[in-house]
Amino acid sequence: MAKVLVVTSGKGGVGKTTSTAALGAALAQMGQSVVVVDFDVGLRNLDLVMGAERRVVYDFVNVIQGEAKLAQALIRDKRIETLSLLPASQTRDKDALSEEGVARVMDELREKFDWVICDSPAGIERGASLAMRHADVAVVVTNPEVSSVRDSDRIIGLLDSKTLRAERGERMEKHLLLTRYDRLRAERGDMLKTEDVLEILSIPLLGIVPESQDVLRASNIGQPVTVSGPDTAAGRAYADAARRLKGDPVPMTIPGEKTGFLGRLFGRRAA
Amino acid sequence: MSAQPKDKSSQKPALRFRGRSFLALSLAPQQPLDAWLADLDAWLERSPGFFQGRAVILDVAALPAIDVASLRSFVADLDARGIRIMAIEGGDAGGAGLGLPPAIANGRDSQLPVAAPPRGKPAPPESTTLVIEDPIRSGQSVFHPRGDVVVMGSVSSGAEIVAGGSIHVYGVLRGRAIAGIAAQPGARIFCRKFEAELLAIDGLYKSADDIDPTAIGRSVSARIIDDALVVSPLD
């Protein structure tokens, strides 16, 4: 049974695309068949982060408008056999995504893959609402700062009201992925504490990814950080998060801390 | 020329009138109007869109001397703020003219329905309390004009509860709580942990800046005492 997962946040620049690539690659490395879908029509980036920008021929909009078959637009990853990308169109805008067209493509992807991971654009407008519309699971990417937390809170409200699942009266599964976490700044009190973010958003914690050069480098060389640096702190954090998504129990660790302090505190709340 | 048979029982639609009741918000400005508008602007800044899509009546009882021209420009001032006046109450009905909303009278304050005295088998009273189990997220607005609102979770920053009666929040109140809009000065606001952006009861409001900072983070109740909104700790 395929799962459709949306990676969303409300705010821009918090790490949605990076997290989509890293989680998708990590799940594929575990043998799951995965497609990552770029919903950011007009501002596409997922192809760059996945290192597939020179292989884009047809895109999501072409498939929706019937100009190409889904199989023609899907790009198979060169490193991981079970990972594919459905790129967005760079020359169009969000109006090119029709509600019926997105529904049709999502149904087709559900039949082909174990995981359909949708990279949502920032904001709460058409692109973001279509990206979350068909999701079974949401990963809410949040930075430990007030504006990001408030925007995530807004998005959680929309996930609970505007998705197909919510409209059918079913519960939407939501997970918090805390990114760009800086242990030293958290200790100095320059950032919101993890407990505060969890208390405000009150959804289970999927993982904490440290702010790191490895993540930036990975994006720039077009590799998901779980591929380019599986032994880096960020790579491990994403791999652990992917295992938790799959349902494996993995104790929660706070990046840069030896003891599993947060694991003891939040182990029960972690997905 | 029409070939249509003139049937007496033709499908001509019946003209129907029905009485329907809506809850309207009543604005009662006071002189000086400039200062009143400045207060309104301060309110709108914190609650943009509060009046959007809501029926608003202008109660001019406190402005007996206002002439038609100034009333017209005042209505335009409100319109410029997105407040569409649907009728004017309390004025001299004959004084209103073209380009002004119609005059109405005999409005009643909306209140909780009074239970009829039990006779024979007492029917169970209809609950007017709205209980919400989930947290109220930023950007969500709960509008319950006929009774109390009880929130089991937290109310986020940027969320809003508007209640005809009292508001109870068993989590953290970080957003806005507007109680007693059904002309209930006795309404109160209770919360387990107070970090609200704005409190209002029966039209009197206080923003976070105006509230005693020692109340922040504590369990508090807010109510009206002598025409002032008072926030006091519960513990």
Short mmCIF file of C-alpha atoms in Angstrom, two decimals:
data_model
loop_
_atom_site.label_atom_id
_atom_site.label_comp_id
_atom_site.label_asym_id
_atom_site.label_seq_id
_atom_site.Cartn_x
_atom_site.Cartn_y
_atom_site.Cartn_z
CA MET A 1 0.00 0.00 0.00
CA ALA A 2 1.63 3.21 -1.19
CA LYS A 3 1.99 6.14 1.16
CA VAL A 4 1.82 9.72 -0.03
CA LEU A 5 3.93 12.00 2.12
CA VAL A 6 4.05 15.78 1.92
CA VAL A 7 7.07 17.74 3.13
CA THR A 8 5.76 21.16 4.07
CA SER A 9 6.46 24.13 6.35
CA GLY A 10 4.65 27.34 5.41
CA LYS A 11 7.86 29.34 5.67
CA GLY A 12 10.48 29.29 2.94
CA GLY A 13 14.14 28.43 3.39
CA VAL A 14 13.69 26.06 6.31
CA GLY A 15 14.87 22.98 4.41
CA LYS A 16 11.87 21.36 2.71
CA THR A 17 13.64 20.48 -0.54
CA THR A 18 16.81 19.30 1.21
CA SER A 19 14.70 17.17 3.55
CA THR A 20 12.63 15.74 0.69
CA ALA A 21 15.79 14.64 -1.12
CA ALA A 22 17.44 13.26 2.01
CA LEU A 23 14.40 11.36 3.27
CA GLY A 24 13.57 10.04 -0.21
CA ALA A 25 17.12 8.82 -0.75
CA ALA A 26 17.28 7.27 2.74
CA LEU A 27 14.01 5.34 2.22
CA ALA A 28 15.21 4.19 -1.21
CA GLN A 29 18.51 3.05 0.30
CA MET A 30 16.46 0.79 2.59
CA GLY A 31 15.06 -0.90 -0.50
CA GLN A 32 11.74 0.95 -0.70
CA SER A 33 10.67 2.24 -4.10
CA VAL A 34 10.39 6.00 -3.83
CA VAL A 35 9.43 8.91 -6.05
CA VAL A 36 10.08 12.51 -5.04
CA VAL A 37 7.70 15.01 -6.65
CA ASP A 38 8.54 18.70 -7.02
CA PHE A 39 5.38 20.80 -6.55
CA ASP A 40 7.27 24.09 -6.71
CA VAL A 41 6.23 24.87 -10.29
CA GLY A 42 8.08 27.96 -11.50
CA LEU A 43 10.74 27.80 -8.78
CA ARG A 44 11.93 24.24 -9.08
CA ASN A 45 14.97 23.17 -7.08
CA LEU A 46 14.55 19.51 -6.26
CA ASP A 47 16.20 18.51 -9.57
CA LEU A 48 19.31 20.49 -8.56
CA VAL A 49 19.48 19.01 -5.08
CA MET A 50 19.05 15.53 -6.58
CA GLY A 51 21.70 16.24 -9.24
CA ALA A 52 19.28 15.55 -12.10
CA GLU A 53 18.95 19.03 -13.60
CA ARG A 54 20.59 18.08 -16.88
CA ARG A 55 18.32 15.10 -17.42
CA VAL A 56 14.96 16.89 -17.26
CA VAL A 57 13.05 16.48 -20.53
CA TYR A 58 9.39 16.36 -19.59
CA ASP A 59 7.97 17.55 -16.30
CA PHE A 60 4.95 17.37 -13.94
CA VAL A 61 3.02 20.00 -15.92
CA ASN A 62 3.58 18.15 -19.22
CA VAL A 63 2.11 15.02 -17.64
CA ILE A 64 -0.87 16.89 -16.20
CA GLN A 65 -1.63 18.49 -19.54
CA GLY A 66 -1.28 15.18 -21.37
CA GLU A 67 1.78 16.24 -23.40
CA ALA A 68 3.85 13.40 -22.00
CA LYS A 69 3.31 10.07 -20.32
CA LEU A 70 4.26 9.72 -16.67
CA ALA A 71 6.99 7.21 -17.53
CA GLN A 72 8.59 9.76 -19.88
CA ALA A 73 8.79 12.43 -17.20
CA LEU A 74 10.10 10.26 -14.35
CA ILE A 75 13.88 10.45 -13.90
CA ARG A 76 15.53 7.39 -12.41
CA ASP A 77 18.31 8.25 -9.94
CA LYS A 78 21.81 7.18 -11.09
CA ARG A 79 23.01 6.20 -7.61
CA ILE A 80 19.97 4.49 -6.11
CA GLU A 81 17.97 2.26 -8.39
CA THR A 82 14.70 2.48 -6.49
CA LEU A 83 14.63 6.30 -6.38
CA SER A 84 12.88 8.45 -9.01
CA LEU A 85 12.18 12.15 -9.47
CA LEU A 86 9.18 13.86 -11.03
CA PRO A 87 10.51 17.38 -11.73
CA ALA A 88 8.46 20.57 -11.73
CA SER A 89 8.27 22.91 -14.67
CA GLN A 90 10.44 26.01 -14.41
CA THR A 91 8.76 28.03 -17.14
CA ARG A 92 5.18 27.79 -15.83
CA ASP A 93 3.40 28.84 -12.65
CA LYS A 94 1.18 27.15 -10.09
CA ASP A 95 -1.98 27.72 -12.16
CA ALA A 96 -0.71 25.06 -14.54
CA LEU A 97 -1.49 22.48 -11.85
CA SER A 98 -5.13 21.46 -12.22
CA GLU A 99 -6.90 19.74 -9.36
CA GLU A 100 -8.01 16.76 -11.51
CA GLY A 101 -4.62 16.52 -13.19
CA VAL A 102 -2.78 16.33 -9.87
CA ALA A 103 -5.27 13.72 -8.61
CA ARG A 104 -4.74 11.57 -11.71
CA VAL A 105 -0.92 11.73 -11.49
CA MET A 106 -1.03 10.95 -7.74
CA ASP A 107 -3.18 7.86 -8.39
CA GLU A 108 -0.76 6.67 -11.04
CA LEU A 109 2.25 7.23 -8.76
CA ARG A 110 0.54 5.35 -5.92
CA GLU A 111 0.37 2.27 -8.14
CA LYS A 112 4.05 2.42 -9.08
CA PHE A 113 5.81 3.27 -5.82
CA ASP A 114 5.87 2.48 -2.08
CA TRP A 115 6.42 6.14 -1.20
CA VAL A 116 5.32 9.27 -3.04
CA ILE A 117 7.12 12.21 -1.41
CA CYS A 118 5.74 15.63 -2.37
CA ASP A 119 8.03 18.64 -1.95
CA SER A 120 5.66 21.51 -1.17
CA PRO A 121 6.37 25.11 -2.17
CA ALA A 122 6.47 27.68 0.63
CA GLY A 123 3.34 29.62 1.47
CA ILE A 124 -0.25 28.54 1.89
CA GLU A 125 -1.48 29.22 -1.63
CA ARG A 126 -2.42 26.95 -4.51
CA GLY A 127 0.90 25.12 -4.88
CA ALA A 128 1.15 24.28 -1.20
CA SER A 129 -2.48 23.26 -0.87
CA LEU A 130 -2.30 20.96 -3.92
CA ALA A 131 0.91 19.40 -2.59
CA MET A 132 -0.78 18.47 0.71
CA ARG A 133 -4.19 17.62 -0.78
CA HIS A 134 -3.57 13.90 -1.41
CA ALA A 135 -1.16 13.20 1.44
CA ASP A 136 -1.57 10.40 3.99
CA VAL A 137 1.38 11.60 6.09
CA ALA A 138 2.89 15.05 6.56
CA VAL A 139 6.40 15.94 7.60
CA VAL A 140 6.37 19.51 8.93
CA VAL A 141 9.85 21.00 8.58
CA THR A 142 10.50 23.64 11.22
CA ASN A 143 13.49 25.70 12.31
CA PRO A 144 13.77 26.48 16.01
CA GLU A 145 12.72 30.11 15.67
CA VAL A 146 9.39 31.85 16.31
CA SER A 147 8.40 32.78 12.75
CA SER A 148 9.02 29.28 11.45
CA VAL A 149 7.08 27.76 14.37
CA ARG A 150 4.09 30.01 13.84
CA ASP A 151 4.01 29.26 10.09
CA SER A 152 4.23 25.54 10.82
CA ASP A 153 1.34 25.89 13.23
CA ARG A 154 -0.70 27.50 10.47
CA ILE A 155 0.19 24.68 8.07
CA ILE A 156 -0.83 22.05 10.64
CA GLY A 157 -4.22 23.76 10.85
CA LEU A 158 -4.56 23.49 7.06
CA LEU A 159 -3.41 19.85 7.08
CA ASP A 160 -6.24 19.15 9.53
CA SER A 161 -8.87 20.92 7.43
CA LYS A 162 -8.01 21.18 3.73
CA THR A 163 -6.63 17.73 2.85
CA LEU A 164 -8.74 14.94 1.35
CA ARG A 165 -8.11 12.89 4.46
CA ALA A 166 -9.36 15.66 6.74
CA GLU A 167 -12.41 16.19 4.52
CA ARG A 168 -13.23 12.49 4.78
CA GLY A 169 -13.06 12.89 8.57
CA GLU A 170 -9.89 10.80 8.87
CA ARG A 171 -6.93 11.72 11.00
CA MET A 172 -3.92 13.16 9.20
CA GLU A 173 -0.63 11.70 10.45
CA LYS A 174 1.79 14.58 11.16
CA HIS A 175 5.45 14.54 12.15
CA LEU A 176 7.78 17.35 13.17
CA LEU A 177 11.23 17.49 11.60
CA LEU A 178 13.34 20.10 13.36
CA THR A 179 16.07 21.31 11.00
CA ARG A 180 19.01 23.74 11.20
CA TYR A 181 19.32 22.95 14.88
CA ASP A 182 22.40 24.49 16.50
CA ARG A 183 23.30 23.03 19.88
CA LEU A 184 25.49 25.94 20.97
CA ARG A 185 22.90 28.55 20.06
CA ALA A 186 20.22 26.51 21.81
CA GLU A 187 22.38 26.40 24.95
CA ARG A 188 22.95 30.14 24.78
CA GLY A 189 19.21 30.66 24.48
CA ASP A 190 19.42 32.29 21.02
CA MET A 191 17.07 29.68 19.62
CA LEU A 192 13.80 28.18 20.76
CA LYS A 193 14.28 25.06 22.82
CA THR A 194 13.16 21.78 21.32
CA GLU A 195 10.70 21.32 24.20
CA ASP A 196 9.13 24.72 23.45
CA VAL A 197 8.69 23.92 19.76
CA LEU A 198 7.12 20.55 20.61
CA GLU A 199 4.87 22.14 23.20
CA ILE A 200 3.59 24.78 20.78
CA LEU A 201 3.08 22.48 17.80
CA SER A 202 2.07 19.38 19.81
CA ILE A 203 2.79 16.84 17.07
CA PRO A 204 5.24 13.93 17.44
CA LEU A 205 8.94 14.51 16.75
CA LEU A 206 10.40 12.70 13.75
CA GLY A 207 13.98 13.91 14.11
CA ILE A 208 16.38 16.76 14.77
CA VAL A 209 18.81 17.67 11.99
CA PRO A 210 21.78 19.84 12.93
CA GLU A 211 22.75 23.00 11.04
CA SER A 212 25.79 21.79 9.14
CA GLN A 213 28.15 22.50 6.29
CA ASP A 214 27.61 18.93 5.12
CA VAL A 215 24.00 19.72 4.21
CA LEU A 216 24.98 22.84 2.23
CA ARG A 217 27.79 21.00 0.46
CA ALA A 218 25.49 18.10 -0.41
CA SER A 219 22.94 20.45 -1.97
CA ASN A 220 25.60 22.22 -3.99
CA ILE A 221 27.07 19.05 -5.45
CA GLY A 222 23.60 17.72 -6.21
CA GLN A 223 23.53 14.83 -3.78
CA PRO A 224 21.10 14.14 -0.95
CA VAL A 225 23.07 14.33 2.31
CA THR A 226 22.12 10.74 3.13
CA VAL A 227 24.04 9.73 -0.04
CA SER A 228 27.01 12.12 0.08
CA GLY A 229 27.62 11.86 3.82
CA PRO A 230 25.85 8.88 5.40
CA ASP A 231 28.23 9.13 8.39
CA THR A 232 27.78 12.86 8.99
CA ALA A 233 25.53 13.96 11.85
CA ALA A 234 22.96 15.34 9.39
CA GLY A 235 23.07 12.22 7.22
CA ARG A 236 22.51 10.00 10.26
CA ALA A 237 19.69 12.24 11.51
CA TYR A 238 17.85 11.96 8.18
CA ALA A 239 18.44 8.21 7.96
CA ASP A 240 17.04 7.77 11.49
CA ALA A 241 14.05 9.93 10.60
CA ALA A 242 13.40 7.80 7.51
CA ARG A 243 13.52 4.62 9.62
CA ARG A 244 10.99 6.15 12.02
CA LEU A 245 8.74 7.01 9.08
CA LYS A 246 8.93 3.37 8.04
CA GLY A 247 7.80 2.44 11.54
CA ASP A 248 11.10 1.19 13.00
CA PRO A 249 11.67 2.24 16.62
CA VAL A 250 14.85 4.36 16.70
CA PRO A 251 15.80 6.23 19.89
CA MET A 252 15.81 10.02 19.52
CA THR A 253 19.18 11.77 19.79
CA ILE A 254 19.93 15.46 19.99
CA PRO A 255 22.71 16.34 17.52
CA GLY A 256 26.06 17.03 19.20
CA GLU A 257 25.06 15.44 22.49
CA LYS A 258 26.47 12.12 23.57
CA THR A 259 23.78 11.21 26.07
CA GLY A 260 20.34 10.54 24.80
CA PHE A 261 18.84 13.26 26.99
CA LEU A 262 16.09 14.06 24.55
CA GLY A 263 15.56 10.40 23.81
CA ARG A 264 14.59 9.90 27.42
CA LEU A 265 12.44 13.01 27.45
CA PHE A 266 10.72 12.58 24.13
CA GLY A 267 11.27 8.94 23.25
CA ARG A 268 7.64 8.20 23.82
CA ARG A 269 6.44 11.09 21.72
CA ALA A 270 8.74 10.28 18.83
CA ALA A 271 7.12 8.54 15.92
CA MET B 1 -46.65 35.89 -30.77
CA SER B 2 -45.85 33.42 -28.08
CA ALA B 3 -47.09 29.93 -28.73
CA GLN B 4 -46.99 29.16 -25.05
CA PRO B 5 -50.42 28.14 -23.75
CA LYS B 6 -51.64 30.41 -21.04
CA ASP B 7 -52.22 27.87 -18.34
CA LYS B 8 -53.62 29.25 -15.12
CA SER B 9 -51.58 26.80 -13.08
CA SER B 10 -48.42 27.78 -14.93
CA GLN B 11 -44.95 27.29 -13.44
CA LYS B 12 -44.71 30.90 -12.34
CA PRO B 13 -42.45 30.97 -9.29
CA ALA B 14 -44.16 32.03 -6.11
CA LEU B 15 -42.90 35.18 -4.46
CA ARG B 16 -41.88 34.14 -1.00
CA PHE B 17 -40.95 36.16 2.01
CA ARG B 18 -39.37 34.56 4.95
CA GLY B 19 -38.30 35.98 8.25
CA ARG B 20 -34.74 35.02 9.00
CA SER B 21 -32.55 36.20 11.82
CA PHE B 22 -28.86 36.86 11.65
CA LEU B 23 -26.55 38.05 14.33
CA ALA B 24 -25.23 41.50 13.52
CA LEU B 25 -22.43 43.29 15.31
CA SER B 26 -23.42 46.75 16.46
CA LEU B 27 -20.86 49.57 16.41
CA ALA B 28 -21.65 52.48 18.71
CA PRO B 29 -19.22 55.33 17.99
CA GLN B 30 -18.81 58.24 20.37
CA GLN B 31 -17.61 61.79 19.97
CA PRO B 32 -14.97 62.81 19.16
CA LEU B 33 -15.17 60.60 16.09
CA ASP B 34 -11.51 61.08 15.16
CA ALA B 35 -10.37 59.57 18.43
CA TRP B 36 -12.94 56.79 18.11
CA LEU B 37 -11.66 55.97 14.62
CA ALA B 38 -8.09 55.95 15.90
CA ASP B 39 -9.13 53.40 18.53
CA LEU B 40 -10.83 51.38 15.83
CA ASP B 41 -7.67 51.44 13.73
CA ALA B 42 -5.67 50.15 16.67
CA TRP B 43 -8.16 47.32 17.04
CA LEU B 44 -8.12 46.48 13.33
CA GLU B 45 -4.37 46.40 13.31
CA ARG B 46 -4.47 43.55 15.81
CA SER B 47 -7.52 41.85 14.33
CA PRO B 48 -7.46 42.52 10.60
CA GLY B 49 -10.47 41.09 8.88
CA PHE B 50 -12.48 40.92 12.08
CA PHE B 51 -15.44 42.65 10.46
CA GLN B 52 -14.98 40.98 7.10
CA GLY B 53 -18.13 39.21 5.95
CA ARG B 54 -19.96 40.08 9.13
CA ALA B 55 -23.13 42.10 9.27
CA VAL B 56 -22.48 45.42 11.00
CA ILE B 57 -25.07 47.89 12.27
CA LEU B 58 -24.10 51.46 13.08
CA ASP B 59 -25.69 52.59 16.34
CA VAL B 60 -25.74 56.40 16.32
CA ALA B 61 -27.70 56.84 19.56
CA ALA B 62 -24.63 58.47 21.11
CA LEU B 63 -24.38 60.96 18.22
CA PRO B 64 -27.73 62.80 18.30
CA ALA B 65 -26.41 66.00 16.75
CA ILE B 66 -24.68 64.47 13.72
CA ASP B 67 -25.78 65.86 10.35
CA VAL B 68 -26.29 63.84 7.20
CA ALA B 69 -23.08 65.01 5.52
CA SER B 70 -20.85 64.03 8.43
CA LEU B 71 -22.72 60.76 8.85
CA ARG B 72 -22.16 60.04 5.17
CA SER B 73 -18.45 60.74 5.43
CA PHE B 74 -18.24 58.68 8.61
CA VAL B 75 -19.87 55.69 6.85
CA ALA B 76 -17.34 56.18 4.05
CA ASP B 77 -14.53 56.20 6.64
CA LEU B 78 -15.77 52.86 7.95
CA ASP B 79 -16.12 51.53 4.42
CA ALA B 80 -12.51 52.47 3.75
CA ARG B 81 -11.61 50.21 6.68
CA GLY B 82 -13.50 47.29 5.18
CA ILE B 83 -16.51 47.72 7.48
CA ARG B 84 -19.69 47.66 5.42
CA ILE B 85 -22.59 49.14 7.35
CA MET B 86 -25.85 47.38 6.52
CA ALA B 87 -28.15 49.67 8.50
CA ILE B 88 -28.19 52.59 10.88
CA GLU B 89 -29.86 52.30 14.23
CA GLY B 90 -30.82 54.83 16.85
CA GLY B 91 -30.87 57.89 14.61
CA ASP B 92 -33.67 59.99 13.25
CA ALA B 93 -35.02 57.72 10.51
CA GLY B 94 -36.11 60.66 8.36
CA GLY B 95 -32.63 62.19 8.48
CA ALA B 96 -30.98 59.42 6.52
CA GLY B 97 -30.89 59.92 2.79
CA LEU B 98 -29.68 58.54 -0.48
CA GLY B 99 -26.33 56.88 -0.35
CA LEU B 100 -26.75 55.95 3.28
CA PRO B 101 -27.71 52.56 4.66
CA PRO B 102 -31.37 52.29 5.70
CA ALA B 103 -32.47 53.13 9.20
CA ILE B 104 -33.74 50.35 11.40
CA ALA B 105 -35.09 50.18 14.91
CA ASN B 106 -36.16 47.72 17.57
CA GLY B 107 -32.95 45.69 17.55
CA ARG B 108 -32.54 43.47 20.53
CA ASP B 109 -29.33 42.45 22.22
CA SER B 110 -28.72 38.84 21.45
CA GLN B 111 -28.61 36.78 24.57
CA LEU B 112 -28.50 33.17 25.56
CA PRO B 113 -31.96 31.73 25.10
CA VAL B 114 -33.75 31.76 28.43
CA ALA B 115 -34.96 28.31 29.37
CA ALA B 116 -38.73 28.15 29.56
CA PRO B 117 -40.04 27.42 33.05
CA PRO B 118 -40.43 23.66 33.42
CA ARG B 119 -43.96 22.53 32.95
CA GLY B 120 -44.81 18.88 33.17
CA LYS B 121 -41.89 16.97 31.72
CA PRO B 122 -38.89 19.30 31.70
CA ALA B 123 -37.06 19.06 28.40
CA PRO B 124 -33.30 18.89 28.78
CA PRO B 125 -31.91 22.39 28.16
CA GLU B 126 -30.07 22.74 24.87
CA SER B 127 -26.36 23.17 25.46
CA THR B 128 -24.91 26.30 23.95
CA THR B 129 -21.38 25.47 24.98
CA LEU B 130 -18.92 24.60 22.26
CA VAL B 131 -16.20 22.19 23.41
CA ILE B 132 -13.13 21.87 21.20
CA GLU B 133 -10.77 18.95 21.81
CA ASP B 134 -8.02 19.92 19.37
CA PRO B 135 -5.57 22.78 19.66
CA ILE B 136 -6.54 25.92 17.75
CA ARG B 137 -3.81 26.67 15.25
CA SER B 138 -2.45 29.97 14.00
CA GLY B 139 -4.81 31.46 11.43
CA GLN B 140 -7.85 29.53 12.65
CA SER B 141 -10.84 31.45 13.94
CA VAL B 142 -13.58 30.01 16.12
CA PHE B 143 -16.78 32.08 15.98
CA HIS B 144 -19.48 30.94 18.41
CA PRO B 145 -21.83 33.86 19.00
CA ARG B 146 -24.41 32.05 21.11
CA GLY B 147 -22.58 30.59 24.07
CA ASP B 148 -19.39 29.65 25.84
CA VAL B 149 -16.32 28.14 24.19
CA VAL B 150 -14.19 25.56 25.98
CA VAL B 151 -10.84 24.65 24.41
CA MET B 152 -9.14 21.56 25.82
CA GLY B 153 -5.82 22.29 24.04
CA SER B 154 -3.85 25.45 23.40
CA VAL B 155 -4.77 28.49 21.33
CA SER B 156 -1.81 29.44 19.15
CA SER B 157 -0.38 32.83 18.42
CA GLY B 158 -2.38 34.21 15.49
CA ALA B 159 -5.51 32.19 16.31
CA GLU B 160 -8.76 33.77 17.47
CA ILE B 161 -11.78 32.73 19.53
CA VAL B 162 -14.92 34.84 19.44
CA ALA B 163 -17.63 33.77 21.89
CA GLY B 164 -21.02 35.11 22.83
CA GLY B 165 -20.35 34.06 26.42
CA SER B 166 -17.24 33.05 28.32
CA ILE B 167 -14.05 31.42 27.04
CA HIS B 168 -12.19 28.67 28.88
CA VAL B 169 -8.79 27.48 27.66
CA TYR B 170 -7.23 24.49 29.38
CA GLY B 171 -3.96 24.78 27.47
CA VAL B 172 -1.87 27.86 26.81
CA LEU B 173 -3.72 30.92 25.50
CA ARG B 174 -1.32 32.58 23.05
CA GLY B 175 -3.77 34.01 20.54
CA ARG B 176 -6.76 36.31 20.88
CA ALA B 177 -9.80 35.69 23.04
CA ILE B 178 -12.87 37.84 22.45
CA ALA B 179 -15.67 36.99 24.88
CA GLY B 180 -19.14 38.31 25.59
CA ILE B 181 -19.94 39.62 22.10
CA ALA B 182 -23.61 38.77 22.73
CA ALA B 183 -23.74 41.83 25.00
CA GLN B 184 -22.66 39.86 28.02
CA PRO B 185 -20.56 42.04 30.32
CA GLY B 186 -20.62 39.18 32.82
CA ALA B 187 -18.66 36.92 30.48
CA ARG B 188 -15.19 35.91 31.57
CA ILE B 189 -12.04 34.49 30.07
CA PHE B 190 -10.17 31.74 31.89
CA CYS B 191 -6.95 30.09 30.88
CA ARG B 192 -4.50 27.70 32.43
CA LYS B 193 -1.47 29.55 31.09
CA PHE B 194 -1.72 33.13 29.94
CA GLU B 195 0.39 34.40 27.02
CA ALA B 196 -2.43 36.02 25.04
CA GLU B 197 -2.00 38.64 22.32
CA LEU B 198 -5.34 40.26 23.03
CA LEU B 199 -8.30 39.89 25.39
CA ALA B 200 -11.73 41.44 24.95
CA ILE B 201 -15.01 41.17 26.86
CA ASP B 202 -18.19 42.85 25.70
CA GLY B 203 -16.30 45.31 23.51
CA LEU B 204 -13.66 46.32 26.04
CA TYR B 205 -10.28 45.09 25.01
CA LYS B 206 -6.67 45.00 26.14
CA SER B 207 -3.66 44.03 24.10
CA ALA B 208 -0.73 42.15 25.60
CA ASP B 209 1.19 45.40 26.07
CA ASP B 210 -1.52 46.82 28.33
CA ILE B 211 -1.74 43.80 30.59
CA ASP B 212 0.24 43.47 33.82
CA PRO B 213 3.33 41.47 32.78
CA THR B 214 3.32 39.51 36.03
CA ALA B 215 0.23 37.68 34.76
CA ILE B 216 2.15 36.16 31.85
CA GLY B 217 2.67 32.45 32.16
CA ARG B 218 0.16 32.08 34.99
CA SER B 219 -3.36 30.79 35.28
CA VAL B 220 -5.62 33.82 35.05
CA SER B 221 -9.19 34.93 34.75
CA ALA B 222 -10.29 38.11 33.03
CA ARG B 223 -13.54 39.95 33.67
CA ILE B 224 -15.07 43.38 33.63
CA ILE B 225 -15.08 45.36 36.87
CA ASP B 226 -16.38 48.96 36.77
CA ASP B 227 -16.06 49.25 33.01
CA ALA B 228 -12.49 48.04 32.96
CA LEU B 229 -11.07 44.73 31.85
CA VAL B 230 -9.24 43.22 34.82
CA VAL B 231 -6.86 40.27 34.54
CA SER B 232 -6.18 38.50 37.80
CA PRO B 233 -4.17 35.36 38.60
CA LEU B 234 -6.09 32.31 39.75
CA ASP B 235 -3.33 30.89 41.95
#
